Coordinates of C-alpha atoms in Angstrom, one line a residue:
M26 CA 24.1 21.3 -4.5
D27 CA 25.7 19.9 -0.8
C28 CA 22.2 18.2 1.0
K29 CA 23.9 16.7 4.1
I30 CA 21.7 14.3 6.3
S31 CA 21.7 12.8 9.2
K32 CA 22.9 8.8 9.3
E33 CA 19.7 7.8 11.3
L34 CA 17.8 9.3 7.7
R35 CA 20.6 7.9 5.4
R36 CA 19.7 4.2 6.8
Y37 CA 15.7 4.8 6.9
N38 CA 15.8 5.5 3.7
Y39 CA 17.6 2.5 2.7
L40 CA 15.3 0.6 4.6
F41 CA 12.2 1.9 2.8
G42 CA 13.7 1.1 -0.6
E43 CA 15.1 -2.2 0.6
T44 CA 10.9 -3.6 1.4
G45 CA 10.0 -1.6 -1.2
L46 CA 11.8 -3.9 -3.3
A47 CA 10.7 -6.8 -1.5
Y48 CA 7.4 -6.2 -2.0
H49 CA 8.3 -5.7 -5.1
E50 CA 9.9 -9.5 -5.7
M51 CA 7.4 -11.2 -3.9
H52 CA 4.3 -9.3 -6.3
Q53 CA 6.7 -10.7 -9.4
K54 CA 6.6 -14.1 -8.0
L55 CA 2.9 -13.7 -8.2
G56 CA 2.4 -12.7 -11.7
L57 CA 0.8 -9.2 -10.6
A58 CA 2.4 -5.6 -11.7
D59 CA 2.7 -3.9 -7.8
S60 CA -0.3 -1.6 -9.0
M61 CA -2.7 -4.8 -9.0
A62 CA -1.4 -5.9 -6.4
S63 CA -1.6 -3.3 -4.1
I64 CA -5.7 -3.6 -5.4
L65 CA -6.1 -6.7 -4.1
Y66 CA -4.0 -6.2 -1.4
V67 CA -6.7 -3.4 0.0
L68 CA -9.8 -5.1 -1.5
L69 CA -8.4 -8.7 0.3
E70 CA -7.6 -6.7 3.5
S71 CA -11.6 -5.1 3.7
G72 CA -13.2 -8.3 3.4
G73 CA -13.5 -8.3 -0.7
C74 CA -15.5 -5.0 -1.9
C75 CA -14.8 -1.7 -0.1
L76 CA -15.1 2.7 -1.7
L77 CA -12.6 3.5 -4.2
R78 CA -11.4 6.0 -2.3
D79 CA -10.3 4.0 0.8
I80 CA -7.9 2.0 -2.3
C81 CA -6.1 5.2 -2.8
L82 CA -5.8 6.6 0.7
F83 CA -4.4 2.7 1.8
S84 CA -2.3 1.5 -1.4
G85 CA -0.4 5.3 -1.5
L86 CA -1.2 4.8 -5.3
N87 CA -2.2 7.8 -7.0
K88 CA -5.3 7.6 -9.1
Q89 CA -3.9 7.6 -12.4
T90 CA -2.7 4.0 -11.4
I91 CA -5.1 3.3 -9.7
N92 CA -8.1 3.9 -12.7
S93 CA -5.7 1.9 -15.2
A94 CA -5.3 -0.6 -12.7
L95 CA -8.4 -1.0 -12.2
R96 CA -9.8 -0.6 -15.7
K97 CA -7.5 -4.1 -16.6
L98 CA -8.9 -6.4 -13.6
E99 CA -12.6 -5.3 -14.6
A100 CA -11.5 -6.0 -17.9
D101 CA -10.0 -9.7 -16.7
D102 CA -13.2 -10.0 -15.0
V103 CA -11.6 -9.9 -11.4
L104 CA -13.6 -6.9 -9.7
Y105 CA -16.1 -4.3 -10.6
L106 CA -17.5 -1.1 -9.9
E107 CA -20.6 0.0 -9.0
M108 CA -22.2 3.3 -7.7
A109 CA -22.8 3.6 -4.3
G110 CA -24.7 6.7 -3.5
G111 CA -23.9 10.1 -4.9
K112 CA -20.4 10.0 -6.5
K113 CA -19.2 7.0 -4.7
K114 CA -17.8 4.0 -6.3
L115 CA -17.9 0.4 -4.6
V116 CA -15.5 -1.9 -5.1
R117 CA -15.4 -5.4 -5.4
L118 CA -14.3 -8.4 -5.9
T119 CA -15.6 -11.3 -8.3
E120 CA -15.5 -14.7 -7.5
K121 CA -12.8 -15.1 -10.1
G122 CA -11.1 -12.6 -8.0
K123 CA -11.6 -13.8 -4.6
I124 CA -9.7 -16.6 -5.0
L125 CA -6.3 -14.4 -7.1
A126 CA -6.9 -12.5 -4.4
Q127 CA -6.5 -15.6 -1.5
R128 CA -4.0 -16.7 -4.0
T129 CA -1.4 -13.2 -4.6
A130 CA -2.2 -11.2 -1.7
G131 CA -3.4 -13.3 0.8
R132 CA 0.3 -15.0 1.3
I133 CA 1.9 -11.2 1.5
L134 CA -1.0 -11.3 4.0
A135 CA -0.2 -14.0 5.4
A136 CA 3.6 -13.8 5.4
E137 CA 3.2 -10.4 7.1
D138 CA 1.0 -11.7 9.5
E139 CA 3.5 -14.3 10.5
I140 CA 6.9 -11.7 10.7
F141 CA 4.7 -9.8 13.4
A142 CA 4.0 -13.4 15.0
S143 CA 6.8 -14.0 15.4
W144 CA 8.1 -10.2 17.3
P145 CA 7.5 -10.1 20.9
Q146 CA 4.0 -8.5 21.0
A147 CA 5.8 -4.8 22.7
D148 CA 8.0 -4.1 20.2
V149 CA 5.0 -4.6 17.4
Q150 CA 3.4 -1.8 19.5
K151 CA 6.3 -0.2 19.7
Y152 CA 6.7 -0.3 15.8
L153 CA 3.6 0.3 15.3
E154 CA 3.7 3.2 17.4
L155 CA 6.4 4.9 15.7
T156 CA 5.4 4.1 12.4
E157 CA 2.5 6.3 13.3
A158 CA 4.2 8.2 14.5
F159 CA 6.5 9.3 12.0
M160 CA 3.5 9.3 9.6
L161 CA 1.7 11.9 11.4
A162 CA 5.0 14.5 11.6
L163 CA 5.5 13.7 8.3
K164 CA 2.0 14.8 7.9
E165 CA 2.2 18.1 9.5
K166 CA 5.4 18.3 7.4
A167 CA 4.0 18.1 3.9
E168 CA 0.6 20.3 5.3
S169 CA 3.2 23.3 6.3
M170 CA 5.5 23.0 3.0
E171 CA 5.2 25.2 0.5
G172 CA 6.0 24.6 -3.3
N173 CA 8.9 26.0 -4.6
H174 CA 8.4 25.4 -8.6
E175 CA 11.5 27.6 -9.7
G176 CA 13.7 25.1 -12.3

């Protein structure tokens, strides 16, 4: 199969992969599975409580992975789920969970903030604008993509 891609896309894919590995390394050093770290990150960023659907949306994890991680975190008394009206579920950190989230995801959030604070504000804004533009264009491509399920 011949798949020709631009050097820019190769570079982007390399950077995306290396960034993912850096997060994975941080999660390991903090003693957390990637999925658990992502959930704690979203909860901490949301003030310790958010809708389950927001965890799905903001973590980028699939529902099965999230549900497995939530069961483990709930069994460890890190968080609990409650109904929030209708079929909506609210995920809330326990006191133990707040301490764990601060000690783990809080360190990652602080590191990310330090990086942005070290950049010129114009660079931060440009980076965010370009990242958003890429994400929106990619979502548009995904919506228009037809499935090809041939073996």
